[in-house]
Amino acid sequence: MAEHSATPARPSAFDAHHPPSQKIIDTCVHCGFCLPVCPTYVLWNEEMDSPRGRIYLIKMASEGKAAINPQWVGHFDTCLGCMACMTACPSGVDYGKLIEATRAQIERKPVRSFVDKLYRRFIFATFTNPARLRTLRWPLIAYQRSGLQTLLRRSGVLKLLPKRVQAMESLLPKLRHRELIPEITSARGVRRRRVGLLLGCVQREMLPQMNSATVRVLAAEGFEVVAPAAQPCCGALFVHAGEEADAIVLAKRTIDAFEQAEVDTIVTNAAGCGSNLKEYGHLLRDNPEYAARARAFSAKCKDVSELLAELEPQARRQPFRARVAYQDACHLQHAQGVRAQPRSLLAQIPGLELVEIPEAAICCGSAGIYNLVQPDAANALGERKAGLIEELQPDFVATGNPGCLMQLKSALAKAGSVTRVVHTIEILDASLRGETPEFLRRD
Ligand code: SF4
Ligand code: SF4
């Protein structure tokens, strides 16, 4: 009888630096419960663009049965990293860790074209650097206020531009004057806690009303707010795109800045930034100097809605008579499990009617830099979400992330809607100040 020798194991397609965890891969029992909430599966009905299919692709690569080539990478580039699959998964598969490790592996391989690499570098160099965003403000304000933007949009000439450039133009919010946040804002009344505020990049330079409203609400609720001037970008865009080395540099600088501020809690009003801050312990797990500090830092981080909802309200809520649809940001609802808190803050406001948007688990198409690199899929998801919102006829959509805010604004504008999109904290701020809904409609 002929003897059969065992087939030698093929080498993994991943390198040895934190490859996707075999333990997590093996947790997937292929049940498919995650498929109906996966935005790309909903759009295309393709197994390899579902969470189950992507986990299978990771398994194949880790067993050396699939190569990391452009076709394989394409299935991960289309993933929004929205983590809806994690919420739906009954087996507790930590897809977030898998996609993060997979993306870091992809970025270390020579699989991207020169143009793709250049475009991604441009996005990172711009949107993770508040100083660069600031220098862009004046030309962009001139573009908007001179009437050129209106003229170009009406003429249809923008449609001649590459889709990625069109996406960037359509997402641009109406720019207002900068609102500088003081390094220290005193609590009103008795001080309940000293908190640090992450200023973010896009909200600092493009949506300054978000940070101003956050500081006013926190101060009114008895928090002393420290906004360290030395804080950099938190690195969320980098980490979610697999750019690990850049993410680590910014995480260390962020920790340094907030340690010096000596605060009890670190607050963010951006879901993507918040989920990143809460994962610093994981990101810096190999660093002897920072690992323990990063874990301590992450344990202090909260979304502003989490912080406010855990204490009795102190400031009086005044009526705000409007119909408000709340849109869950994926990095708040799926990555951080924060769903009830923003709703409970809105429900405290007299006169406010809170309505739920169907398909709440499904992403609006924003997803960090996704709408800038995958404009077709992002537009399809934005259009779908805008249609569902329009059926509700709300006065406002409230959400907890600047990226979602810009994506929804753009999608609703394309649908011809007059519904305004604001951050949840802006509505609470308007209520505390006794402002009417018309105040928030201004631009
Ligand atoms: S993160 Fe979102 S897009 Fe990616 S597989 Fe999970 S549900 Fe699908
Ligand atoms: S729900 Fe969880 S276990 Fe089931 S296929 Fe999706 S990831 Fe795998």
Coordinates of C-alpha atoms and ligand atoms in Angstrom, one line a residue:
M1 CA 0.0 0.0 0.0
A2 CA 1.4 3.4 -1.0
E3 CA 2.1 5.7 1.9
H4 CA 0.5 9.2 1.8
S5 CA 2.6 12.0 3.3
A6 CA 0.6 14.9 4.8
T7 CA 0.5 18.1 2.6
P8 CA 3.0 20.6 4.1
A9 CA 1.3 23.7 5.5
R10 CA 1.5 26.6 3.1
P11 CA 3.0 29.8 4.5
S12 CA 0.6 32.5 5.5
A13 CA 0.1 35.5 3.2
F14 CA 0.4 37.7 6.2
D15 CA 3.6 38.9 7.8
A16 CA 4.5 38.2 11.4
H17 CA 3.6 41.6 12.8
H18 CA 0.1 41.1 14.4
P19 CA -1.5 39.0 11.7
P20 CA -5.3 38.6 12.0
S21 CA -6.0 36.5 15.0
Q22 CA -6.6 32.8 14.3
K23 CA -8.7 32.6 17.4
I24 CA -11.1 35.3 16.2
I25 CA -11.3 33.7 12.7
D26 CA -12.2 30.4 14.3
T27 CA -15.0 32.0 16.4
C28 CA -17.0 32.5 13.2
V29 CA -19.5 29.7 12.8
H30 CA -20.7 30.9 9.3
C31 CA -24.3 31.3 10.5
G32 CA -24.9 34.4 8.4
F33 CA -26.8 36.4 11.0
C34 CA -24.5 39.4 10.2
L35 CA -25.4 39.5 6.5
P36 CA -28.6 41.5 6.5
V37 CA -26.9 44.4 8.4
C38 CA -23.8 44.6 6.3
P39 CA -24.2 47.6 4.0
T40 CA -22.1 46.2 1.2
Y41 CA -24.0 42.9 1.3
V42 CA -27.2 44.8 1.3
L43 CA -26.1 46.8 -1.8
W44 CA -24.5 43.9 -3.9
N45 CA -25.7 40.6 -2.4
E46 CA -22.2 39.2 -2.9
E47 CA -20.9 36.7 -0.3
M48 CA -17.3 38.0 -0.6
D49 CA -18.5 41.5 0.3
S50 CA -20.2 40.3 3.5
P51 CA -18.6 39.9 6.9
R52 CA -18.8 36.1 6.6
G53 CA -17.1 36.2 3.2
R54 CA -14.4 38.6 4.3
I55 CA -13.6 36.4 7.3
Y56 CA -13.3 33.5 4.9
L57 CA -10.9 35.5 2.7
I58 CA -8.8 36.3 5.8
K59 CA -8.8 32.6 6.7
M60 CA -7.7 31.6 3.2
A61 CA -4.9 34.1 3.3
S62 CA -3.7 33.1 6.7
E63 CA -3.6 29.4 5.5
G64 CA -1.6 30.5 2.5
K65 CA -4.5 29.5 0.1
A66 CA -5.2 33.1 -1.1
A67 CA -2.7 35.8 -2.1
I68 CA -3.0 39.4 -1.0
N69 CA -3.6 40.8 -4.5
P70 CA -5.7 43.7 -5.8
Q71 CA -8.8 41.6 -6.2
W72 CA -8.5 40.2 -2.6
V73 CA -7.8 43.7 -1.3
G74 CA -10.8 45.1 -3.1
H75 CA -13.2 43.2 -0.8
F76 CA -11.6 44.8 2.2
D77 CA -11.5 48.3 0.6
T78 CA -15.2 48.1 0.2
C79 CA -15.8 47.2 3.9
L80 CA -16.9 50.3 5.7
G81 CA -15.5 49.2 9.0
C82 CA -19.0 50.1 10.4
M83 CA -19.0 47.1 12.9
A84 CA -22.7 46.4 12.3
C85 CA -21.7 42.8 11.9
M86 CA -20.3 42.7 15.5
T87 CA -23.5 43.9 17.0
A88 CA -25.5 41.3 15.0
C89 CA -23.1 38.4 15.6
P90 CA -24.4 35.9 18.2
S91 CA -20.9 34.3 18.5
G92 CA -19.1 37.5 19.5
V93 CA -16.7 37.5 16.6
D94 CA -14.5 40.6 17.0
Y95 CA -14.5 41.6 13.4
G96 CA -13.1 45.0 14.4
K97 CA -9.8 43.5 15.4
L98 CA -9.7 41.4 12.3
I99 CA -10.3 44.2 9.8
E100 CA -7.8 46.5 11.6
A101 CA -5.1 43.8 11.5
T102 CA -5.9 43.0 7.9
R103 CA -5.8 46.6 6.8
A104 CA -2.4 47.1 8.5
Q105 CA -1.1 44.1 6.6
I106 CA -2.5 45.4 3.3
E107 CA -0.8 48.8 3.7
R108 CA 2.6 47.0 4.2
K109 CA 2.2 45.2 0.9
P110 CA 3.0 46.7 -2.5
V111 CA -0.6 46.2 -3.8
R112 CA -1.8 49.8 -4.3
S113 CA -1.3 51.7 -7.5
F114 CA 0.8 54.9 -7.3
V115 CA -2.2 57.1 -7.9
D116 CA -4.2 55.4 -5.2
K117 CA -1.4 55.7 -2.7
L118 CA -0.9 59.4 -3.6
Y119 CA -4.6 60.1 -3.1
R120 CA -4.7 58.4 0.2
R121 CA -1.6 60.2 1.4
F122 CA -3.3 63.5 0.4
I123 CA -6.4 62.7 2.4
F124 CA -4.3 61.7 5.5
A125 CA -2.0 64.7 5.2
T126 CA -5.0 67.1 5.0
F127 CA -7.7 65.6 7.2
T128 CA -5.5 64.6 10.1
N129 CA -3.8 68.0 10.4
P130 CA -5.8 70.9 11.8
A131 CA -3.2 73.5 10.7
R132 CA -3.5 72.3 7.0
L133 CA -7.3 72.4 7.2
R134 CA -7.1 75.9 8.6
T135 CA -5.0 77.1 5.6
L136 CA -7.6 75.6 3.3
R137 CA -10.4 77.6 5.0
W138 CA -9.9 80.9 3.2
P139 CA -9.8 79.6 -0.4
L140 CA -12.8 77.4 0.4
I141 CA -14.7 80.3 2.0
A142 CA -14.0 82.4 -1.1
Y143 CA -15.2 79.5 -3.3
Q144 CA -18.5 79.4 -1.3
R145 CA -19.2 83.0 -0.7
S146 CA -18.2 84.3 -4.2
G147 CA -21.1 82.3 -5.7
L148 CA -18.6 80.1 -7.6
Q149 CA -19.8 77.0 -5.8
T150 CA -23.4 77.6 -6.6
L151 CA -22.6 78.4 -10.2
L152 CA -20.4 75.3 -10.7
R153 CA -23.0 73.0 -9.0
R154 CA -25.8 74.4 -11.1
S155 CA -23.9 74.2 -14.4
G156 CA -23.2 70.5 -13.9
V157 CA -19.5 71.0 -14.8
L158 CA -18.5 69.4 -11.5
K159 CA -19.7 66.1 -13.0
L160 CA -16.8 66.2 -15.4
L161 CA -14.3 65.9 -12.4
P162 CA -13.1 62.5 -11.2
K163 CA -15.7 60.9 -8.8
R164 CA -13.4 61.2 -5.8
V165 CA -13.0 64.9 -6.3
Q166 CA -16.8 65.3 -6.8
A167 CA -17.2 63.5 -3.5
M168 CA -14.9 65.8 -1.7
E169 CA -16.6 68.9 -3.1
S170 CA -20.1 67.7 -2.3
L171 CA -19.2 66.9 1.3
L172 CA -17.8 70.4 2.0
P173 CA -20.0 72.0 4.8
K174 CA -20.9 75.6 4.6
L175 CA -17.9 77.2 6.4
R176 CA -18.5 79.7 9.2
H177 CA -16.1 81.9 11.2
R178 CA -13.7 79.9 13.5
E179 CA -14.8 79.6 17.1
L180 CA -11.8 79.4 19.3
I181 CA -12.2 77.1 22.3
P182 CA -10.4 78.4 25.4
E183 CA -7.9 76.1 27.1
I184 CA -10.0 76.2 30.3
T185 CA -13.7 76.9 30.6
S186 CA -15.0 77.1 34.1
A187 CA -18.0 75.1 35.3
R188 CA -21.3 77.0 35.9
G189 CA -22.3 76.6 39.5
V190 CA -20.8 73.9 41.6
R191 CA -18.0 72.0 39.7
R192 CA -18.9 68.4 39.3
R193 CA -15.9 67.1 37.4
R194 CA -12.8 68.4 35.4
V195 CA -13.0 67.0 31.9
G196 CA -10.7 67.1 28.9
L197 CA -12.2 67.8 25.5
L198 CA -10.8 66.3 22.3
L199 CA -11.1 69.0 19.7
G200 CA -10.8 66.8 16.7
C201 CA -9.6 67.9 13.3
V202 CA -12.7 68.3 11.0
Q203 CA -14.9 69.6 13.8
R204 CA -12.3 72.1 14.9
E205 CA -11.8 73.6 11.5
M206 CA -14.9 72.8 9.4
L207 CA -17.7 72.4 11.9
P208 CA -16.6 74.7 14.8
Q209 CA -20.2 75.0 16.1
M210 CA -19.9 71.4 17.4
N211 CA -17.1 72.1 19.8
S212 CA -18.6 75.4 20.9
A213 CA -21.9 73.8 21.7
T214 CA -20.2 70.9 23.5
V215 CA -18.2 73.3 25.8
R216 CA -21.3 75.4 26.6
V217 CA -23.4 72.3 27.5
L218 CA -20.6 70.8 29.6
A219 CA -20.0 74.0 31.5
A220 CA -23.8 74.5 32.0
E221 CA -23.9 70.9 33.5
G222 CA -21.1 71.7 36.0
F223 CA -18.0 70.5 34.2
E224 CA -14.8 72.4 34.0
V225 CA -13.6 71.9 30.5
V226 CA -9.9 71.6 29.6
A227 CA -9.0 71.7 25.9
P228 CA -5.2 71.2 25.8
A229 CA -3.7 73.4 23.1
A230 CA -1.0 70.7 22.4
Q231 CA -3.4 68.0 21.4
P232 CA -2.9 66.7 17.9
C233 CA -5.2 64.6 15.7
C234 CA -6.1 61.5 17.6
G235 CA -5.2 59.3 14.6
A236 CA -8.6 57.7 14.1
L237 CA -8.5 58.0 10.3
F238 CA -5.1 56.3 10.3
V239 CA -5.9 53.4 12.5
H240 CA -9.2 52.7 10.7
A241 CA -7.3 52.6 7.4
G242 CA -4.5 50.4 8.5
E243 CA -1.8 53.1 8.8
E244 CA -0.6 51.8 12.1
A245 CA 2.8 53.6 12.4
D246 CA 1.2 57.1 11.9
A247 CA -1.6 56.2 14.3
I248 CA 0.8 55.2 17.0
V249 CA 2.7 58.5 16.8
L250 CA -0.5 60.5 17.2
A251 CA -1.8 58.3 20.0
K252 CA 1.3 58.9 22.0
R253 CA 1.2 62.7 21.5
T254 CA -2.5 62.7 22.5
I255 CA -1.8 60.7 25.7
D256 CA 1.0 63.1 26.6
A257 CA -1.2 66.2 26.1
F258 CA -4.1 64.9 28.2
E259 CA -1.9 63.5 31.0
Q260 CA -0.6 67.0 31.5
A261 CA -4.2 68.3 31.7
E262 CA -4.9 66.2 34.8
V263 CA -8.6 65.5 34.0
D264 CA -11.0 62.9 35.4
T265 CA -12.6 62.1 32.0
I266 CA -11.7 62.7 28.4
V267 CA -14.7 63.6 26.3
T268 CA -15.2 63.5 22.6
N269 CA -18.1 64.5 20.4
A270 CA -17.0 62.5 17.4
A271 CA -17.9 58.8 17.3
G272 CA -14.9 57.8 15.1
C273 CA -12.4 59.6 17.4
G274 CA -14.1 58.2 20.5
S275 CA -13.9 54.6 19.4
N276 CA -10.2 55.1 18.5
L277 CA -9.4 56.7 21.9
K278 CA -11.0 53.7 23.7
E279 CA -8.7 51.4 21.7
Y280 CA -5.4 53.1 22.5
G281 CA -4.7 50.3 25.0
H282 CA -4.8 47.8 22.1
L283 CA -2.9 50.0 19.7
L284 CA 0.0 50.6 22.1
R285 CA 0.0 47.1 23.7
D286 CA 3.6 46.4 22.5
N287 CA 5.1 49.7 23.8
P288 CA 6.7 49.3 27.2
E289 CA 6.6 53.1 27.8
Y290 CA 3.0 53.6 26.8
A291 CA 1.1 50.4 27.2
A292 CA -0.2 50.9 30.8
R293 CA -0.6 54.7 30.2
A294 CA -2.7 54.0 27.1
R295 CA -4.9 51.6 29.0
A296 CA -5.4 54.2 31.7
F297 CA -6.2 56.8 29.1
S298 CA -8.7 54.6 27.3
A299 CA -10.5 53.9 30.5
K300 CA -11.1 57.6 31.0
C301 CA -12.7 58.2 27.6
K302 CA -16.4 58.8 27.0
D303 CA -18.6 60.1 24.3
V304 CA -20.2 63.4 25.4
S305 CA -23.6 61.8 25.4
E306 CA -22.4 59.0 27.7
L307 CA -21.0 61.5 30.2
L308 CA -24.1 63.6 30.3
A309 CA -26.5 60.7 30.5
E310 CA -24.8 59.2 33.5
L311 CA -25.4 62.3 35.7
E312 CA -28.6 64.0 36.8
P313 CA -29.2 67.1 34.6
Q314 CA -28.3 70.3 36.3
A315 CA -29.2 73.0 33.7
R316 CA -32.9 73.6 32.8
R317 CA -34.0 72.2 29.5
Q318 CA -36.2 74.7 27.6
P319 CA -38.7 73.8 25.0
F320 CA -37.4 73.0 21.5
R321 CA -40.5 72.3 19.4
A322 CA -39.2 70.2 16.5
R323 CA -39.4 66.7 15.0
V324 CA -36.0 65.2 15.3
A325 CA -34.8 61.9 13.7
Y326 CA -31.8 60.4 15.5
Q327 CA -29.2 58.8 13.2
D328 CA -26.9 56.4 15.0
A329 CA -23.2 56.9 14.0
C330 CA -21.8 53.4 13.5
H331 CA -18.7 54.1 15.7
L332 CA -21.1 55.1 18.5
Q333 CA -23.7 52.4 18.2
H334 CA -21.7 49.4 17.1
A335 CA -18.1 50.2 18.1
Q336 CA -18.9 51.8 21.5
G337 CA -22.4 50.4 22.3
V338 CA -23.7 53.9 22.8
R339 CA -27.3 53.9 21.7
A340 CA -29.6 54.8 24.6
Q341 CA -27.7 57.8 25.9
P342 CA -28.1 60.3 23.0
R343 CA -31.8 59.3 22.7
S344 CA -32.3 59.9 26.4
L345 CA -30.7 63.4 26.2
L346 CA -33.0 64.3 23.3
A347 CA -36.0 62.9 25.2
Q348 CA -35.3 65.2 28.1
I349 CA -36.1 68.2 26.0
P350 CA -39.7 69.5 26.3
G351 CA -41.5 69.8 23.0
L352 CA -39.1 67.7 21.0
E353 CA -40.5 64.8 19.1
L354 CA -38.0 62.0 18.6
V355 CA -38.5 59.7 15.6
E356 CA -36.5 56.6 14.6
I357 CA -35.1 56.1 11.2
P358 CA -35.7 52.5 9.8
E359 CA -32.6 50.4 9.1
A360 CA -30.8 52.1 12.0
A361 CA -28.1 49.5 12.1
I362 CA -27.0 50.3 8.5
C363 CA -24.3 52.9 7.8
C364 CA -25.0 56.1 6.0
G365 CA -21.9 55.6 3.8
S366 CA -19.6 58.1 5.7
A367 CA -17.2 55.7 7.5
G368 CA -14.0 57.7 8.0
I369 CA -12.5 58.2 4.6
Y370 CA -14.8 55.7 2.9
N371 CA -16.9 58.3 1.1
L372 CA -13.7 59.9 -0.3
V373 CA -12.2 56.6 -1.6
Q374 CA -15.3 54.6 -2.4
P375 CA -17.7 57.3 -3.7
D376 CA -20.1 55.0 -5.6
A377 CA -20.9 52.7 -2.7
A378 CA -21.0 55.7 -0.3
N379 CA -23.4 57.6 -2.6
A380 CA -25.7 54.6 -2.9
L381 CA -25.8 54.2 0.9
G382 CA -26.3 58.0 1.4
E383 CA -29.2 58.0 -1.1
R384 CA -30.8 55.0 0.7
K385 CA -30.5 56.7 4.1
A386 CA -31.8 60.1 2.7
G387 CA -34.9 58.3 1.2
L388 CA -35.7 56.7 4.6
I389 CA -35.2 60.0 6.4
E390 CA -37.4 61.9 3.9
E391 CA -40.3 59.5 4.5
L392 CA -40.3 60.7 8.2
Q393 CA -40.3 64.4 7.3
P394 CA -38.3 65.5 10.3
D395 CA -37.2 69.1 10.9
F396 CA -33.7 67.9 12.0
V397 CA -31.6 64.9 11.9
A398 CA -29.3 64.6 14.9
T399 CA -26.2 62.5 14.9
G400 CA -23.0 62.1 16.9
N401 CA -20.2 62.2 14.4
P402 CA -18.9 65.0 12.0
G403 CA -18.4 62.5 9.2
C404 CA -22.0 61.3 9.3
L405 CA -23.2 64.9 9.6
M406 CA -21.4 65.9 6.4
Q407 CA -22.5 62.7 4.6
L408 CA -26.1 63.1 5.5
K409 CA -26.1 66.8 4.7
S410 CA -24.8 66.0 1.3
A411 CA -27.2 63.1 0.6
L412 CA -30.2 65.1 1.8
A413 CA -29.2 68.1 -0.3
K414 CA -28.9 65.9 -3.4
A415 CA -32.4 64.5 -2.6
G416 CA -33.7 68.1 -2.6
S417 CA -34.6 67.9 1.1
V418 CA -34.8 70.9 3.5
T419 CA -34.2 68.8 6.6
R420 CA -31.2 70.1 8.6
V421 CA -28.5 67.9 10.0
V422 CA -26.9 68.8 13.3
H423 CA -24.9 67.2 16.1
T424 CA -27.1 66.0 19.0
I425 CA -25.2 68.4 21.3
E426 CA -26.2 71.4 19.2
I427 CA -29.9 70.6 19.9
L428 CA -29.3 70.2 23.6
D429 CA -27.3 73.5 23.6
A430 CA -30.1 75.3 21.8
S431 CA -32.6 74.0 24.4
L432 CA -30.4 75.1 27.3
R433 CA -30.0 78.5 25.8
G434 CA -33.7 78.8 25.0
E435 CA -33.1 79.1 21.3
T436 CA -35.8 78.2 18.8
P437 CA -35.4 75.6 16.0
E438 CA -35.0 78.6 13.6
F439 CA -31.7 79.4 15.3
L440 CA -30.3 76.0 14.3
R441 CA -31.6 76.4 10.8
R442 CA -29.3 79.4 10.2
D443 CA -26.1 79.0 8.1
Ligands
SF4_1 S1 -17.7 46.3 9.1 FE1 -19.7 46.8 8.1 S2 -19.2 46.8 5.9 FE2 -17.5 45.7 7.0 S3 -18.2 43.5 7.0 FE3 -18.9 44.4 8.9 S4 -21.0 45.1 8.5 FE4 -20.0 44.7 6.5
SF4_2 S1 -22.9 36.4 12.6 FE1 -20.8 36.0 13.5 S2 -20.5 33.8 13.4 FE2 -22.3 34.3 12.1 S3 -21.3 34.5 10.0 FE3 -21.4 36.5 10.9 S4 -19.4 36.8 11.9 FE4 -19.6 34.6 11.6

